[in-house]
């Protein structure tokens, strides 16, 4: 073999090696590119699936709550008024005012909590009742002393003191708010509010009952019936308070 043939043969071998290596490099790049594309596809699928699962979970929870009646006690409005009227009378005796006081009843619709509240629809056949009263011509000193006594009494009776505004911590008046667990977990607490505001000379008290179903209301109360919430405030006789 002459020198020219040697050169030609070597060139062919070198060319072959170069093509083989080049071809191998192209296959590797294609494999890596395909893996990257698959990774991107999986990632996009996860990004789409997670919101869909969240929306599905939300809809399922909402449907379950909408189909489950609120856990309110069934109590006739006058019976409920007697209950909260007793709380008012006991509180009034502890406050120590020396005049008899008339009182009023008021009522409101009941709205469910949780996701159901988004619908802003009252619960069929349910009512929320309040007992309200006031005492005129009360001085700041009298109000402060009365609220201090009542705060201690309610704590001793197991009430939670939610807020207390005395002479040192209030710029506009005096106040006491307390609550006690209702008869059912879903019915809310019994709440009591007592306030004296500077410039008015009037002491206001109110006791709010938890939501309840009116047993005398027509329809399947609390279970999707058509009966509206009762106007309980106009159907009851609130008690007068005496020292």
mmCIF file of C-alpha atoms in Angstrom:
data_model
loop_
_atom_site.group_PDB
_atom_site.id
_atom_site.type_symbol
_atom_site.label_atom_id
_atom_site.label_comp_id
_atom_site.label_asym_id
_atom_site.label_seq_id
_atom_site.Cartn_x
_atom_site.Cartn_y
_atom_site.Cartn_z
ATOM 1 C CA UNK A 1 0.000 0.000 0.000
ATOM 2 C CA UNK A 2 1.447 3.341 -1.018
ATOM 3 C CA UNK A 3 1.427 6.456 1.016
ATOM 4 C CA UNK A 4 -1.617 7.840 -0.793
ATOM 5 C CA UNK A 5 -3.679 4.760 0.006
ATOM 6 C CA UNK A 6 -2.596 4.913 3.632
ATOM 7 C CA UNK A 7 -3.660 8.508 3.823
ATOM 8 C CA UNK A 8 -6.981 7.705 2.158
ATOM 9 C CA UNK A 9 -7.671 4.750 4.452
ATOM 10 C CA UNK A 10 -6.819 6.683 7.578
ATOM 11 C CA UNK A 11 -9.065 9.478 6.448
ATOM 12 C CA UNK A 12 -11.955 7.065 5.962
ATOM 13 C CA UNK A 13 -11.499 5.562 9.405
ATOM 14 C CA UNK A 14 -11.304 8.974 10.979
ATOM 15 C CA UNK A 15 -14.386 10.075 9.145
ATOM 16 C CA UNK A 16 -16.247 7.011 10.282
ATOM 17 C CA UNK A 17 -15.301 7.588 13.896
ATOM 18 C CA UNK A 18 -16.303 11.198 13.636
ATOM 19 C CA UNK A 19 -19.710 10.345 12.237
ATOM 20 C CA UNK A 20 -20.286 7.672 14.858
ATOM 21 C CA UNK A 21 -19.462 10.001 17.696
ATOM 22 C CA UNK A 22 -21.523 12.765 16.161
ATOM 23 C CA UNK A 23 -24.468 10.445 15.707
ATOM 24 C CA UNK A 24 -24.179 9.258 19.275
ATOM 25 C CA UNK A 25 -24.220 12.858 20.495
ATOM 26 C CA UNK A 26 -27.421 13.628 18.605
ATOM 27 C CA UNK A 27 -29.229 10.619 20.114
ATOM 28 C CA UNK A 28 -28.267 11.679 23.640
ATOM 29 C CA UNK A 29 -29.558 15.191 23.141
ATOM 30 C CA UNK A 30 -32.844 13.870 21.759
ATOM 31 C CA UNK A 31 -33.302 11.600 24.785
ATOM 32 C CA UNK A 32 -32.648 14.404 27.236
ATOM 33 C CA UNK A 33 -34.987 16.716 25.333
ATOM 34 C CA UNK A 34 -37.797 14.164 25.417
ATOM 35 C CA UNK A 35 -37.367 13.662 29.179
ATOM 36 C CA UNK A 36 -37.547 17.387 29.742
ATOM 37 C CA UNK A 37 -40.726 17.646 27.706
ATOM 38 C CA UNK A 38 -42.295 14.790 29.644
ATOM 39 C CA UNK A 39 -41.349 16.542 32.914
ATOM 40 C CA UNK A 40 -42.949 19.741 31.754
ATOM 41 C CA UNK A 41 -46.097 17.854 30.788
ATOM 42 C CA UNK A 42 -46.338 16.162 34.185
ATOM 43 C CA UNK A 43 -45.792 19.485 35.943
ATOM 44 C CA UNK A 44 -48.540 21.144 33.923
ATOM 45 C CA UNK A 45 -50.858 18.244 34.676
ATOM 46 C CA UNK A 46 -50.251 18.647 38.413
ATOM 47 C CA UNK A 47 -50.843 22.389 38.207
ATOM 48 C CA UNK A 48 -54.189 21.769 36.532
ATOM 49 C CA UNK A 49 -55.228 18.849 38.751
ATOM 50 C CA UNK A 50 -54.625 20.543 42.136
ATOM 51 C CA UNK A 51 -57.056 23.468 41.578
ATOM 52 C CA UNK A 52 -59.651 21.064 40.187
ATOM 53 C CA UNK A 53 -59.380 18.887 43.305
ATOM 54 C CA UNK A 54 -59.693 21.964 45.520
ATOM 55 C CA UNK A 55 -62.794 23.130 43.663
ATOM 56 C CA UNK A 56 -64.292 19.626 43.825
ATOM 57 C CA UNK A 57 -63.614 19.424 47.568
ATOM 58 C CA UNK A 58 -65.195 22.850 48.066
ATOM 59 C CA UNK A 59 -68.334 21.844 46.154
ATOM 60 C CA UNK A 60 -68.671 18.557 48.046
ATOM 61 C CA UNK A 61 -68.273 20.288 51.426
ATOM 62 C CA UNK A 62 -70.747 22.989 50.470
ATOM 63 C CA UNK A 63 -73.317 20.416 49.298
ATOM 64 C CA UNK A 64 -72.978 18.396 52.508
ATOM 65 C CA UNK A 65 -73.401 21.475 54.693
ATOM 66 C CA UNK A 66 -76.389 22.678 52.681
ATOM 67 C CA UNK A 67 -78.059 19.296 53.044
ATOM 68 C CA UNK A 68 -77.466 19.033 56.795
ATOM 69 C CA UNK A 69 -79.996 20.809 59.083
ATOM 70 C CA UNK A 70 -78.587 23.271 61.607
ATOM 71 C CA UNK A 71 -78.298 21.770 65.082
ATOM 72 C CA UNK A 72 -80.688 24.218 66.759
ATOM 73 C CA UNK A 73 -82.816 23.317 69.746
ATOM 74 C CA UNK A 74 -86.602 23.245 69.246
ATOM 75 C CA UNK A 75 -88.057 25.735 71.727
ATOM 76 C CA UNK A 76 -91.285 27.719 71.708
ATOM 77 C CA UNK A 77 -90.591 31.476 71.603
ATOM 78 C CA UNK A 78 -92.316 32.168 74.940
ATOM 79 C CA UNK A 79 -90.262 29.444 76.622
ATOM 80 C CA UNK A 80 -87.090 30.984 75.226
ATOM 81 C CA UNK A 81 -88.184 34.435 76.407
ATOM 82 C CA UNK A 82 -88.700 33.060 79.907
ATOM 83 C CA UNK A 83 -85.170 31.644 79.888
ATOM 84 C CA UNK A 84 -83.440 34.854 78.874
ATOM 85 C CA UNK A 85 -85.847 36.904 81.000
ATOM 86 C CA UNK A 86 -84.613 34.959 84.020
ATOM 87 C CA UNK A 87 -81.044 35.909 83.111
ATOM 88 C CA UNK A 88 -82.068 39.560 82.856
ATOM 89 C CA UNK A 89 -83.866 39.473 86.198
ATOM 90 C CA UNK A 90 -80.930 37.844 87.984
ATOM 91 C CA UNK A 91 -78.506 40.338 86.453
ATOM 92 C CA UNK A 92 -80.765 43.248 87.362
ATOM 93 C CA UNK A 93 -80.875 42.157 91.003
ATOM 94 C CA UNK A 94 -77.071 41.995 91.118
ATOM 95 C CA UNK A 95 -76.744 45.413 89.469
ATOM 96 C CA UNK A 96 -78.686 46.827 92.390
ATOM 97 C CA UNK A 97 -80.902 49.428 90.726
ATOM 98 C CA UNK A 98 -83.903 50.311 92.874
ATOM 99 C CA UNK A 99 -86.671 50.888 90.309
ATOM 100 C CA UNK A 100 -88.935 48.559 88.383
ATOM 101 C CA UNK A 101 -88.163 48.513 84.658
ATOM 102 C CA UNK A 102 -90.227 47.578 81.626
ATOM 103 C CA UNK A 103 -88.682 45.637 78.792
ATOM 104 C CA UNK A 104 -89.057 44.718 75.136
ATOM 105 C CA UNK A 105 -88.580 41.642 72.990
ATOM 106 C CA UNK A 106 -87.034 41.618 69.541
ATOM 107 C CA UNK A 107 -86.230 38.867 67.085
ATOM 108 C CA UNK A 108 -84.059 38.288 64.059
ATOM 109 C CA UNK A 109 -83.480 35.672 61.388
ATOM 110 C CA UNK A 110 -80.861 32.975 61.833
ATOM 111 C CA UNK A 111 -78.142 32.390 59.260
ATOM 112 C CA UNK A 112 -75.911 29.290 59.087
ATOM 113 C CA UNK A 113 -72.174 29.493 59.464
ATOM 114 C CA UNK A 114 -69.422 27.851 57.435
ATOM 115 C CA UNK A 115 -69.583 27.678 53.651
ATOM 116 C CA UNK A 116 -73.384 27.882 53.762
ATOM 117 C CA UNK A 117 -73.148 31.526 54.761
ATOM 118 C CA UNK A 118 -72.142 32.341 51.172
ATOM 119 C CA UNK A 119 -75.737 31.781 50.071
ATOM 120 C CA UNK A 120 -76.935 34.445 52.547
ATOM 121 C CA UNK A 121 -80.192 32.543 53.121
ATOM 122 C CA UNK A 122 -81.911 32.341 56.541
ATOM 123 C CA UNK A 123 -82.631 28.975 58.113
ATOM 124 C CA UNK A 124 -86.262 27.917 57.627
ATOM 125 C CA UNK A 125 -88.345 28.009 60.805
ATOM 126 C CA UNK A 126 -85.540 29.357 63.016
ATOM 127 C CA UNK A 127 -85.502 32.516 65.117
ATOM 128 C CA UNK A 128 -83.152 34.508 67.330
ATOM 129 C CA UNK A 129 -84.760 36.229 70.322
ATOM 130 C CA UNK A 130 -83.514 39.134 72.482
ATOM 131 C CA UNK A 131 -84.713 40.710 75.736
ATOM 132 C CA UNK A 132 -83.928 44.445 76.001
ATOM 133 C CA UNK A 133 -84.380 46.934 78.844
ATOM 134 C CA UNK A 134 -82.947 50.223 80.137
ATOM 135 C CA UNK A 135 -82.717 52.348 83.281
ATOM 136 C CA UNK A 136 -82.756 56.145 83.108
ATOM 137 C CA UNK A 137 -80.816 58.700 85.189
ATOM 138 C CA UNK A 138 -77.879 56.469 86.159
ATOM 139 C CA UNK A 139 -74.674 58.249 87.126
ATOM 140 C CA UNK A 140 -71.244 57.070 86.027
ATOM 141 C CA UNK A 141 -70.317 56.121 89.578
ATOM 142 C CA UNK A 142 -73.486 54.061 89.971
ATOM 143 C CA UNK A 143 -72.925 52.325 86.642
ATOM 144 C CA UNK A 144 -69.278 51.542 87.393
ATOM 145 C CA UNK A 145 -70.100 50.018 90.774
ATOM 146 C CA UNK A 146 -73.019 48.012 89.343
ATOM 147 C CA UNK A 147 -70.983 46.589 86.454
ATOM 148 C CA UNK A 148 -68.149 45.598 88.749
ATOM 149 C CA UNK A 149 -70.555 43.599 90.935
ATOM 150 C CA UNK A 150 -72.180 41.973 87.926
ATOM 151 C CA UNK A 151 -68.831 41.045 86.361
ATOM 152 C CA UNK A 152 -67.800 39.186 89.511
ATOM 153 C CA UNK A 153 -71.171 37.431 89.747
ATOM 154 C CA UNK A 154 -71.157 36.248 86.138
ATOM 155 C CA UNK A 155 -67.606 34.922 86.450
ATOM 156 C CA UNK A 156 -68.613 32.973 89.555
ATOM 157 C CA UNK A 157 -71.582 31.541 87.640
ATOM 158 C CA UNK A 158 -69.363 30.230 84.833
ATOM 159 C CA UNK A 159 -69.918 32.931 82.213
ATOM 160 C CA UNK A 160 -67.097 33.979 79.898
ATOM 161 C CA UNK A 161 -66.301 37.692 80.199
ATOM 162 C CA UNK A 162 -65.782 38.769 76.585
ATOM 163 C CA UNK A 163 -65.061 42.430 77.338
ATOM 164 C CA UNK A 164 -65.161 44.825 80.278
ATOM 165 C CA UNK A 165 -64.813 48.594 80.034
ATOM 166 C CA UNK A 166 -64.373 50.312 83.369
ATOM 167 C CA UNK A 167 -63.685 53.956 84.187
ATOM 168 C CA UNK A 168 -59.947 53.625 83.578
ATOM 169 C CA UNK A 169 -60.125 51.940 80.158
ATOM 170 C CA UNK A 170 -62.995 53.644 78.385
ATOM 171 C CA UNK A 171 -63.169 57.093 76.833
ATOM 172 C CA UNK A 172 -66.859 56.962 75.926
ATOM 173 C CA UNK A 173 -68.587 54.975 78.632
ATOM 174 C CA UNK A 174 -68.758 51.699 80.504
ATOM 175 C CA UNK A 175 -69.648 48.244 79.282
ATOM 176 C CA UNK A 176 -69.686 44.540 79.996
ATOM 177 C CA UNK A 177 -70.166 41.691 77.525
ATOM 178 C CA UNK A 178 -70.443 38.071 78.594
ATOM 179 C CA UNK A 179 -71.389 34.759 76.990
ATOM 180 C CA UNK A 180 -72.285 31.238 78.020
ATOM 181 C CA UNK A 181 -72.503 28.079 75.924
ATOM 182 C CA UNK A 182 -75.903 27.341 74.419
ATOM 183 C CA UNK A 183 -77.803 24.042 74.519
ATOM 184 C CA UNK A 184 -76.298 22.843 71.210
ATOM 185 C CA UNK A 185 -72.895 23.196 69.575
ATOM 186 C CA UNK A 186 -74.379 24.746 66.465
ATOM 187 C CA UNK A 187 -76.914 26.973 68.202
ATOM 188 C CA UNK A 188 -74.541 29.659 69.419
ATOM 189 C CA UNK A 189 -74.022 31.114 72.852
ATOM 190 C CA UNK A 190 -76.296 32.993 75.191
ATOM 191 C CA UNK A 191 -74.934 36.561 75.141
ATOM 192 C CA UNK A 192 -75.467 39.372 77.625
ATOM 193 C CA UNK A 193 -74.585 43.012 76.953
ATOM 194 C CA UNK A 194 -74.677 45.862 79.500
ATOM 195 C CA UNK A 195 -73.685 49.439 78.617
ATOM 196 C CA UNK A 196 -73.642 52.942 80.067
ATOM 197 C CA UNK A 197 -72.656 55.743 77.716
ATOM 198 C CA UNK A 198 -71.441 59.158 78.829
ATOM 199 C CA UNK A 199 -73.829 61.994 77.997
ATOM 200 C CA UNK A 200 -76.947 59.802 77.970
ATOM 201 C CA UNK A 201 -77.208 58.875 81.638
ATOM 202 C CA UNK A 202 -78.950 55.659 80.617
ATOM 203 C CA UNK A 203 -77.978 52.105 81.454
ATOM 204 C CA UNK A 204 -78.926 49.545 78.773
ATOM 205 C CA UNK A 205 -79.113 45.804 79.189
ATOM 206 C CA UNK A 206 -79.914 42.999 76.750
ATOM 207 C CA UNK A 207 -79.760 39.225 76.746
ATOM 208 C CA UNK A 208 -79.624 37.368 73.423
ATOM 209 C CA UNK A 209 -80.741 33.759 73.081
ATOM 210 C CA UNK A 210 -79.124 31.242 70.732
ATOM 211 C CA UNK A 211 -80.942 30.364 67.526
ATOM 212 C CA UNK A 212 -83.798 27.888 67.888
ATOM 213 C CA UNK A 213 -86.510 26.252 65.796
ATOM 214 C CA UNK A 214 -90.099 27.182 66.538
ATOM 215 C CA UNK A 215 -91.951 23.862 67.039
ATOM 216 C CA UNK A 216 -95.232 25.563 66.149
ATOM 217 C CA UNK A 217 -94.020 26.769 62.768
ATOM 218 C CA UNK A 218 -95.456 25.095 59.664
ATOM 219 C CA UNK A 219 -93.264 23.127 57.287
ATOM 220 C CA UNK A 220 -90.257 20.929 57.836
ATOM 221 C CA UNK A 221 -88.237 23.487 59.781
ATOM 222 C CA UNK A 222 -84.542 23.299 59.153
ATOM 223 C CA UNK A 223 -84.854 20.639 56.459
ATOM 224 C CA UNK A 224 -85.511 22.654 53.359
ATOM 225 C CA UNK A 225 -89.153 23.405 54.179
ATOM 226 C CA UNK A 226 -90.911 26.505 52.934
ATOM 227 C CA UNK A 227 -91.851 28.015 56.301
ATOM 228 C CA UNK A 228 -90.254 31.444 56.884
ATOM 229 C CA UNK A 229 -88.507 32.311 60.119
ATOM 230 C CA UNK A 230 -91.042 33.233 62.767
ATOM 231 C CA UNK A 231 -91.451 36.803 63.998
ATOM 232 C CA UNK A 232 -90.916 35.597 67.537
ATOM 233 C CA UNK A 233 -90.537 39.067 69.021
ATOM 234 C CA UNK A 234 -94.191 39.927 68.363
ATOM 235 C CA UNK A 235 -95.457 36.633 69.772
ATOM 236 C CA UNK A 236 -93.980 36.764 73.265
ATOM 237 C CA UNK A 237 -94.607 38.719 76.454
ATOM 238 C CA UNK A 238 -91.332 39.987 77.950
ATOM 239 C CA UNK A 239 -91.144 40.171 81.760
ATOM 240 C CA UNK A 240 -90.751 43.430 83.662
ATOM 241 C CA UNK A 241 -87.693 43.612 85.887
ATOM 242 C CA UNK A 242 -87.880 44.329 89.596
ATOM 243 C CA UNK A 243 -85.180 45.069 92.181
#
